[in-house]
mmCIF file of C-alpha atoms in Angstrom:
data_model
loop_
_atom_site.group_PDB
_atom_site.id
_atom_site.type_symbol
_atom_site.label_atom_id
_atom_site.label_comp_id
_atom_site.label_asym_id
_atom_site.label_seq_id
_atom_site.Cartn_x
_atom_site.Cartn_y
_atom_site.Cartn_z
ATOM 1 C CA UNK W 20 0.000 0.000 0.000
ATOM 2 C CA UNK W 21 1.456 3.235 -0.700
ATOM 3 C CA UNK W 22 1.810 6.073 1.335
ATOM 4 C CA UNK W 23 -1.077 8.138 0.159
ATOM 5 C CA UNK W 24 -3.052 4.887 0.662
ATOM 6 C CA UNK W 25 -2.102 4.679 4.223
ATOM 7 C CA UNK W 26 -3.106 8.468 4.978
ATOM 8 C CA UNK W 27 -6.536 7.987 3.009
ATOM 9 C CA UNK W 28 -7.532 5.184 5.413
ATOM 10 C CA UNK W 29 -6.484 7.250 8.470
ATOM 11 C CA UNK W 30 -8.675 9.993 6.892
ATOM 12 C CA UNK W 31 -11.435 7.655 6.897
ATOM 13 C CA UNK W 32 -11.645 6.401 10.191
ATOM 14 C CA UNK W 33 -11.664 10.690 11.265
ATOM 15 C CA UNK W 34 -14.960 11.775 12.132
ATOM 16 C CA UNK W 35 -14.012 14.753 10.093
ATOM 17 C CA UNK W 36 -13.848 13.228 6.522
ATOM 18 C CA UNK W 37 -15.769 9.933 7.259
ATOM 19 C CA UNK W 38 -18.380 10.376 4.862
ATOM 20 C CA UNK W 39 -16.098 11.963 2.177
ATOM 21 C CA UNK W 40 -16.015 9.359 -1.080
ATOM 22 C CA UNK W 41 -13.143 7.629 -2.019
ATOM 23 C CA UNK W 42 -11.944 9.441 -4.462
ATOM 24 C CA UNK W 43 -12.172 12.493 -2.985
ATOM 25 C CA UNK W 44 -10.418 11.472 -0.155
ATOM 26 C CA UNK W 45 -7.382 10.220 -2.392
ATOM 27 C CA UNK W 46 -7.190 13.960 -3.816
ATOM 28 C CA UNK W 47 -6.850 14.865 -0.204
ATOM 29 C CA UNK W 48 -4.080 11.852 0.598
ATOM 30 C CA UNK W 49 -2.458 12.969 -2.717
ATOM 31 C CA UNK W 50 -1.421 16.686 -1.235
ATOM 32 C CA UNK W 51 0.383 15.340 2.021
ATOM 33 C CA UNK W 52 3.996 14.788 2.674
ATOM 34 C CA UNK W 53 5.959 12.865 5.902
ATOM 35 C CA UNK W 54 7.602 13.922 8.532
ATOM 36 C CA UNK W 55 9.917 12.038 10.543
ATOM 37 C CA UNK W 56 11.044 12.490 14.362
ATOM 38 C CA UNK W 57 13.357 11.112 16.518
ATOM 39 C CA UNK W 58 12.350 10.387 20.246
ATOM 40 C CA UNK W 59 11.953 13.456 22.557
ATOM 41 C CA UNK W 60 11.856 15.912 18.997
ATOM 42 C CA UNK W 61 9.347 18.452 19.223
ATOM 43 C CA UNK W 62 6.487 19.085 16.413
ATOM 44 C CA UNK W 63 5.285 22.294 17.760
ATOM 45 C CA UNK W 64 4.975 24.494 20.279
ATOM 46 C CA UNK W 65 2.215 25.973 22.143
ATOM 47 C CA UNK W 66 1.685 29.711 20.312
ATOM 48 C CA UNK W 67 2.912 27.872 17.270
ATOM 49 C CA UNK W 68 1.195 28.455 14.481
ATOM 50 C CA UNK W 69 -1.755 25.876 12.933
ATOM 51 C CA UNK W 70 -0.614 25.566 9.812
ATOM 52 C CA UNK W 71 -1.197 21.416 9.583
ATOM 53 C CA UNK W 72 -2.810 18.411 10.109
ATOM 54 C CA UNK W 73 -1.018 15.981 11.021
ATOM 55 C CA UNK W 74 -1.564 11.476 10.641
ATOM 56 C CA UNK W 75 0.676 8.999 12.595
ATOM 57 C CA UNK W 76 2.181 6.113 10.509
ATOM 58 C CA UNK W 77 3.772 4.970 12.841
ATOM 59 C CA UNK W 78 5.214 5.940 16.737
ATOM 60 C CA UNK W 79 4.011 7.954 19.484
ATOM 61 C CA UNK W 80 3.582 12.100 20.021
ATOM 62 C CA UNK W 81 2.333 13.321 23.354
ATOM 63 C CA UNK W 82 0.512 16.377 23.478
ATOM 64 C CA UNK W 83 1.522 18.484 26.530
ATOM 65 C CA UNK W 84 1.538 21.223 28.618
ATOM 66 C CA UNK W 85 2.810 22.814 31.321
ATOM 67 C CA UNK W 86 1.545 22.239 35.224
ATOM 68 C CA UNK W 87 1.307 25.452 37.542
ATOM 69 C CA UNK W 88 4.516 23.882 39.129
ATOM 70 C CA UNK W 89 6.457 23.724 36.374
ATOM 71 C CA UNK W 90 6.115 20.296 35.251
ATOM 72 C CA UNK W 91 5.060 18.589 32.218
ATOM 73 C CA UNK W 92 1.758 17.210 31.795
ATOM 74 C CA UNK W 93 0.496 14.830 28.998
ATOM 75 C CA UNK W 94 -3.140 15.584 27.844
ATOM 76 C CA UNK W 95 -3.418 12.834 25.275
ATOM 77 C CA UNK W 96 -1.420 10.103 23.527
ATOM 78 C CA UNK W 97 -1.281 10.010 19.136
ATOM 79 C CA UNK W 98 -0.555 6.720 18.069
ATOM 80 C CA UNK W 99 -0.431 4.734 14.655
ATOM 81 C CA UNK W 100 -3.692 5.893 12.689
ATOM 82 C CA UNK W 101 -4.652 8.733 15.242
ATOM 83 C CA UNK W 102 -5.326 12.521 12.934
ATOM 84 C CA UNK W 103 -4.876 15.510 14.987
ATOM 85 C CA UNK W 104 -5.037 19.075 14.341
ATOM 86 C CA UNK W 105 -8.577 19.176 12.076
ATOM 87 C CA UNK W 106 -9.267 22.395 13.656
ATOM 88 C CA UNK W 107 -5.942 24.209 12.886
ATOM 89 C CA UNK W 108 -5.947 22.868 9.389
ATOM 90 C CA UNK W 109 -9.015 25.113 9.111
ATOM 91 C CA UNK W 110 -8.689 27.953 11.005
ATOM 92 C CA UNK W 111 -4.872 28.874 11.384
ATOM 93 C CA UNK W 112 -5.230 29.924 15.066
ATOM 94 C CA UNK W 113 -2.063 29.191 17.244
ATOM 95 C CA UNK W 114 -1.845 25.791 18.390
ATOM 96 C CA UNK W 115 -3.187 25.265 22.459
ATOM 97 C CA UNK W 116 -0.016 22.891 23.573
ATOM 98 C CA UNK W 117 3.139 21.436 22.789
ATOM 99 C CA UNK W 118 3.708 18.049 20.637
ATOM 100 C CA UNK W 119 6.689 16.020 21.319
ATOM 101 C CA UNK W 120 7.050 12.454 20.033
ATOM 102 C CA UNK W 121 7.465 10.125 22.532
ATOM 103 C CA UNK W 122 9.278 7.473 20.289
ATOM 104 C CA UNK W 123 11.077 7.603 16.538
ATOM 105 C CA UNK W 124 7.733 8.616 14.886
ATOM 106 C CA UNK W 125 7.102 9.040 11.169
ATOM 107 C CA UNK W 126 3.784 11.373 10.614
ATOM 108 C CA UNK W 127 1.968 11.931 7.308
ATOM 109 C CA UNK W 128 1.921 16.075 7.009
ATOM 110 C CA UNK W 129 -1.053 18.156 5.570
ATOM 111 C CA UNK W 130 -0.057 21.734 5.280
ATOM 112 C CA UNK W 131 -2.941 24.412 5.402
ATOM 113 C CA UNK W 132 -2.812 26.392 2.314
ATOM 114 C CA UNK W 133 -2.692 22.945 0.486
ATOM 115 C CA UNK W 134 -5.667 21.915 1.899
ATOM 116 C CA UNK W 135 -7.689 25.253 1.649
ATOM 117 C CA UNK W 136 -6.567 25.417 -2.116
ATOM 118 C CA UNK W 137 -8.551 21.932 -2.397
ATOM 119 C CA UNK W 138 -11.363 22.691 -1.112
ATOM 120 C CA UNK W 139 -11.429 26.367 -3.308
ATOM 121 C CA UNK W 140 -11.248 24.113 -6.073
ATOM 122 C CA UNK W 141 -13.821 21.954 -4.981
ATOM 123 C CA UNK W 142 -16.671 23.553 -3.004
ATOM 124 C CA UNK W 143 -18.915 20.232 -2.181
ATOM 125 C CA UNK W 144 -16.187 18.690 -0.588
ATOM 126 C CA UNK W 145 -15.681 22.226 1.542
ATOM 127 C CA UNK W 146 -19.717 21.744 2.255
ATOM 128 C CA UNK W 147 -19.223 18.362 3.259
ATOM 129 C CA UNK W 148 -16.511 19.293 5.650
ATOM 130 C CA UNK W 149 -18.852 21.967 7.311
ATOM 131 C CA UNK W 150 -21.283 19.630 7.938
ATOM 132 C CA UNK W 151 -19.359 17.029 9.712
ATOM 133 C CA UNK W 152 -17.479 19.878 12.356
ATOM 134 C CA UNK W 153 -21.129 20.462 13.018
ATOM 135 C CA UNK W 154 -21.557 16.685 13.721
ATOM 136 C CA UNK W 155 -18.086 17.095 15.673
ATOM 137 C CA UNK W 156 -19.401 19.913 17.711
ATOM 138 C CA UNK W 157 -22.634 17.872 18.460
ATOM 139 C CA UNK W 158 -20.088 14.858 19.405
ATOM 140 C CA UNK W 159 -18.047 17.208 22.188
ATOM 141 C CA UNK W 160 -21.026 18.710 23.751
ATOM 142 C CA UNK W 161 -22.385 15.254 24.506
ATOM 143 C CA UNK W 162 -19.054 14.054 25.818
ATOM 144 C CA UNK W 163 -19.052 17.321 27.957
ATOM 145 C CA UNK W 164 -22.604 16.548 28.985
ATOM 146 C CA UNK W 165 -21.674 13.282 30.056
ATOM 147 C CA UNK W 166 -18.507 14.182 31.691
ATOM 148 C CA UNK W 167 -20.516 16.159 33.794
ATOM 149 C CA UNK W 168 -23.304 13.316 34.799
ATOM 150 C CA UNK W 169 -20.996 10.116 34.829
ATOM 151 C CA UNK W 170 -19.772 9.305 38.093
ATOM 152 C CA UNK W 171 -16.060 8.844 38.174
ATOM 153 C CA UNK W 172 -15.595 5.359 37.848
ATOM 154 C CA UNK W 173 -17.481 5.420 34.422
ATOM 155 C CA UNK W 174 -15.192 7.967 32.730
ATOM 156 C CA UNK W 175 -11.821 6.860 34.600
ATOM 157 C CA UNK W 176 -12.822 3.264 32.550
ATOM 158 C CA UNK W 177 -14.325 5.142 29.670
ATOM 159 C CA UNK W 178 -10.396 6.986 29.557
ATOM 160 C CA UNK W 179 -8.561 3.743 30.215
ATOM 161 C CA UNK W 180 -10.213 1.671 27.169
ATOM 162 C CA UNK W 181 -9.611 4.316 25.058
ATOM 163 C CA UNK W 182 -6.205 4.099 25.849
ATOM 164 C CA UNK W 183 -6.022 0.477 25.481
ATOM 165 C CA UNK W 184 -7.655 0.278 21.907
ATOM 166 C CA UNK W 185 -4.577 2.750 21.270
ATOM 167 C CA UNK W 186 -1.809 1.409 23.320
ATOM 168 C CA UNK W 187 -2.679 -2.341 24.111
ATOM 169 C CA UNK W 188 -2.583 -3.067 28.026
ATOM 170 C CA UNK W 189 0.496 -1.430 29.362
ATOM 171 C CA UNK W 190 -0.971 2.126 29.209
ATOM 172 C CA UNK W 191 2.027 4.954 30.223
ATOM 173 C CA UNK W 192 0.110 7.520 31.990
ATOM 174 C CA UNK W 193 0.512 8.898 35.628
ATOM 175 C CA UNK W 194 -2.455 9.320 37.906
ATOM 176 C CA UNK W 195 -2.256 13.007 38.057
ATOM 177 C CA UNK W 196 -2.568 13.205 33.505
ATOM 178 C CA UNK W 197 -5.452 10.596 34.287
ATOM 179 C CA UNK W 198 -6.951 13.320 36.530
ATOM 180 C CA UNK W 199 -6.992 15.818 33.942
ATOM 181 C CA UNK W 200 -8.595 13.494 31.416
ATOM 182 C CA UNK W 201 -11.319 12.559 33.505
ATOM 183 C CA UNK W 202 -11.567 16.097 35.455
ATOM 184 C CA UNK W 203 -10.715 14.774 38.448
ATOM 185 C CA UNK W 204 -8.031 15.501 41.365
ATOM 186 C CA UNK W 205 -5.386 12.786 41.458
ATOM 187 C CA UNK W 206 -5.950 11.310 45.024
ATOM 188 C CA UNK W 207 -9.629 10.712 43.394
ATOM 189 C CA UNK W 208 -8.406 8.581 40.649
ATOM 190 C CA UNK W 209 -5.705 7.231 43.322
ATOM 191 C CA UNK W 210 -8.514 5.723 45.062
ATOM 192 C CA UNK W 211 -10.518 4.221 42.107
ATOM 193 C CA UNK W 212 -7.485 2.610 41.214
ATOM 194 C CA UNK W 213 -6.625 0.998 44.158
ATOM 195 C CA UNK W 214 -10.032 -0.743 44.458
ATOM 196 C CA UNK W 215 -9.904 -1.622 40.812
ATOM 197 C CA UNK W 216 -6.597 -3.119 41.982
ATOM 198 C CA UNK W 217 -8.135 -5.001 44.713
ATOM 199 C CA UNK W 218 -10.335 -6.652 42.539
ATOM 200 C CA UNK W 219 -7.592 -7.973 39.666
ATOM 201 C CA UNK W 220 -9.197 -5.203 37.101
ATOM 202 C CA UNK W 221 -5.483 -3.561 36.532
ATOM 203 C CA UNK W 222 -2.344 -3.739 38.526
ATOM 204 C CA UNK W 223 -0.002 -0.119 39.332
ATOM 205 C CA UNK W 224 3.718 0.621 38.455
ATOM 206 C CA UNK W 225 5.226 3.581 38.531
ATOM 207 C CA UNK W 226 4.181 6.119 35.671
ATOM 208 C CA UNK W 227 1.967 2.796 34.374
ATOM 209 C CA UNK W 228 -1.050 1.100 34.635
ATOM 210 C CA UNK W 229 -1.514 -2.607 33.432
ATOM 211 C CA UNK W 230 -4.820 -3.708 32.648
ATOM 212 C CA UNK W 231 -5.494 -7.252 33.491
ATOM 213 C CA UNK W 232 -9.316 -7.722 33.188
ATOM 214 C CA UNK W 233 -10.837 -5.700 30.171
ATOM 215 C CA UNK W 234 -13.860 -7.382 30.344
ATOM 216 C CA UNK W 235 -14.725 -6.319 33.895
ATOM 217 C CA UNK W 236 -13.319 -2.446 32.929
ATOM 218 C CA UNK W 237 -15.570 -2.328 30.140
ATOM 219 C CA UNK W 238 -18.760 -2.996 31.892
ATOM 220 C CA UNK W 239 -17.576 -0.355 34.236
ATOM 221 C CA UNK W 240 -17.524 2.229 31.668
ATOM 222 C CA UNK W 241 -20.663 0.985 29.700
ATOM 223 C CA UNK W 242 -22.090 1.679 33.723
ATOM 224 C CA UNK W 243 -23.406 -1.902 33.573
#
């Protein structure tokens, strides 16, 4: 499969171009480049400018920030097949954190004005794009909505299976970047853990969690 190939699928599985054809979405593939980092390499900065979207062939890119004591923490994990910066692609703003790739990464590369030139040339697919952020928009308020009225154990499993599908069952996270997934102070998500440790759902290491029963984790965040 060639390159372009691999970046149309990624497209695909993106809520963002979905429901976009096949053809069109090789047009898209055809106008991308790679990118290749080595580990601890930074992609951008916070303030940077969004002047990409960006596909992971292969590897691992954190996106941080920083704590109000001067440390680091990781707001989400980009693995193989995860897109990321939609939103910049579109509206140029300055990007919100830093991206650093956690491993030798190789990234398929969609600059801006390449992508805007597209969809001058070809106005349904710029419809069709407008019409799916709306779906997208739809999407977040729902998760915020339910971030709101799901007890804690429901979105600390809801967070950790959506790690897993990424990252298999050795998930690198600390307690305190699970807390600001879930919204959550760390000694809350310190205690959740534990008793999901008592009962043989995941065991603890330091700056790792192993997840040992999926089955039970997933009926936890399905709130079965």
């Amino acid at each position: 499969m060639s390159k372009q190939a691999e970046f149309a699928v990624i497209l695909k599985m993106n809520p963002m171009f979905a429901d976009l054809g096949a053809d069109e979405l090789q047009r898209i593939s055809g106008l991308c480049h790679t990118q290749q980092l080595g580990v601890g390499e930074m992609l951008f900065q916070k303030g940077d400018p969004g002047d990409a979207l960006y596909g992971v062939r292969r590897g691992q890119i954190r996106i941080e920030t920083g704590a109000s004591d001067g440390s680091r923490l990781t707001l989400n994990f980009m693995g193989p097949g995860d897109l990321f910066g939609e939103v910049a692609v579109l509206d140029g703003q300055s990007r919100t954190a830093d991206a650093t790739a956690g491993e030798p990464s190789e990234l398929f590369v969609l600059r801006r004005e390449d992508f805007l030139a597209f969809l001058e040339r070809e106005p349904k697919v710029a419809i069709k794009i407008m019409m799916l952020l709306c779906q997208r928009i739809r999407w977040q308020s729902e998760r915020m909505e339910e971030s709101v009225l799901q007890p804690l154990p429901v979105r600390l499993a809801r967070r950790l299976c959506a790690l897993a599908t990424d990252f298999g069952s050795e998930v690198h996270i600390s307690q305190e970047q699970l807390g600001v997934f879930v919204g959550a102070a760390r000694e809350s998500v310190n205690r959740q853990l534990q008793l999901w440790r008592k009962d043989g759902i995941l065991d603890l290491q330091r700056g790792r969690i192993l997840l040992q029963n999926m089955t039970k984790l997933t009926a936890v965040a399905r709130n079965e």
